[in-house]
Short mmCIF file of C-alpha atoms in Angstrom, two decimals:
data_model
loop_
_atom_site.label_atom_id
_atom_site.label_comp_id
_atom_site.label_asym_id
_atom_site.label_seq_id
_atom_site.Cartn_x
_atom_site.Cartn_y
_atom_site.Cartn_z
CA MET A 18 0.00 0.00 0.00
CA ASN A 19 1.55 3.28 -1.15
CA PHE A 20 0.68 6.73 0.19
CA LYS A 21 2.10 10.25 0.01
CA ILE A 22 2.63 12.67 2.87
CA ASP A 23 4.62 15.92 2.60
CA ASN A 24 5.62 15.06 -0.99
CA ARG A 25 7.24 11.77 0.06
CA THR A 26 6.06 8.36 -1.05
CA TYR A 27 5.80 5.62 1.56
CA GLU A 28 4.86 1.96 1.26
CA ILE A 29 3.65 -0.41 3.98
CA ILE A 30 4.40 -4.10 3.46
CA ARG A 31 3.25 -7.04 5.57
CA ALA A 32 5.95 -9.67 5.96
CA THR A 33 6.40 -12.99 7.73
CA ASP A 34 9.69 -14.29 9.07
CA VAL A 35 10.12 -18.01 9.73
CA ASP A 36 13.50 -17.56 11.46
CA ARG A 37 12.09 -15.05 13.96
CA ASP A 38 8.76 -16.95 14.16
CA GLY A 39 6.33 -14.14 13.56
CA ILE A 40 4.81 -11.52 11.35
CA GLY A 41 5.13 -7.78 11.02
CA ILE A 42 4.86 -4.75 8.82
CA GLU A 43 7.54 -2.57 7.31
CA LEU A 44 7.42 1.08 6.27
CA TRP A 45 9.55 1.94 3.27
CA ASP A 46 10.56 5.39 2.03
CA ARG A 47 10.11 4.74 -1.69
CA ASP A 48 11.82 7.97 -2.71
CA ASN A 49 15.07 6.66 -1.19
CA GLN A 50 14.29 2.91 -1.36
CA LYS A 51 15.01 2.59 2.36
CA LEU A 52 13.33 0.65 5.18
CA ILE A 53 12.56 3.15 7.94
CA LEU A 54 10.15 1.45 10.40
CA GLU A 55 9.22 -2.07 11.42
CA ILE A 56 6.81 -3.55 13.94
CA PHE A 57 7.32 -7.26 14.44
CA ARG A 58 5.17 -9.67 16.45
CA HIS A 59 7.42 -12.44 17.85
CA ASP A 60 4.92 -15.24 18.37
CA ASP A 61 7.41 -17.57 20.09
CA LYS A 62 8.67 -14.87 22.50
CA LYS A 63 5.23 -13.26 22.97
CA LYS A 64 6.74 -9.82 22.31
CA LEU A 65 6.06 -6.89 20.03
CA MET A 66 9.16 -5.09 18.77
CA PHE A 67 9.44 -1.68 17.11
CA SER A 68 12.48 -0.68 15.04
CA CYS A 69 13.19 2.75 13.57
CA ASP A 70 15.97 3.84 11.23
CA LYS A 71 15.00 7.47 10.75
CA GLY A 72 15.41 10.42 13.08
CA GLU A 73 12.26 12.35 12.20
CA LEU A 74 8.99 11.47 10.51
CA PRO A 75 5.70 13.31 10.27
CA LEU A 76 3.43 12.08 13.07
CA GLU A 77 0.75 11.36 10.45
CA VAL A 78 3.05 8.72 8.90
CA VAL A 79 3.65 7.00 12.25
CA GLU A 80 -0.07 7.07 13.13
CA ARG A 81 -0.98 5.50 9.80
CA PHE A 82 1.72 2.85 10.25
CA LEU A 83 0.42 1.93 13.73
CA ARG A 84 -3.16 1.77 12.44
CA GLU A 85 -2.09 -0.55 9.61
CA PHE A 86 -0.32 -2.84 12.11
CA GLU A 87 -3.49 -3.16 14.20
CA GLU A 88 -5.64 -3.84 11.12
CA ARG A 89 -3.33 -6.15 9.15
CA VAL A 90 -1.33 -7.96 11.83
CA GLY A 91 -2.74 -7.33 15.30
CA ARG A 92 -1.42 -8.04 18.77
CA LYS A 93 -2.80 -11.56 19.22
CA PHE A 94 0.06 -14.04 19.37
CA GLN A 95 -0.22 -17.25 17.37
CA GLU A 96 0.37 -20.56 19.11
CA ASP A 97 2.35 -23.40 17.54
CA ASN A 98 0.03 -26.29 16.85
CA TRP A 99 2.71 -28.82 16.00
CA GLU A 100 2.20 -32.38 17.14
CA ASP A 101 5.12 -34.72 17.73
#
């Protein structure tokens, strides 16, 4: 999902990670092709982690990113249902 704020183009991508056992979303600055934010839900650790690689962002960008996380990923941890 792409959107523009203050003449900058951003993209939010949902991504899973088998190695980290979870799912998250990433915010990319498409003008610079750079990952700038990530929220990752570690299902095995039962933790939510936030990573940021940019000093300043418009608050509107961060609010939209948080809203997308709640709608597309959520805070409910997934349980492993593996049987031995």
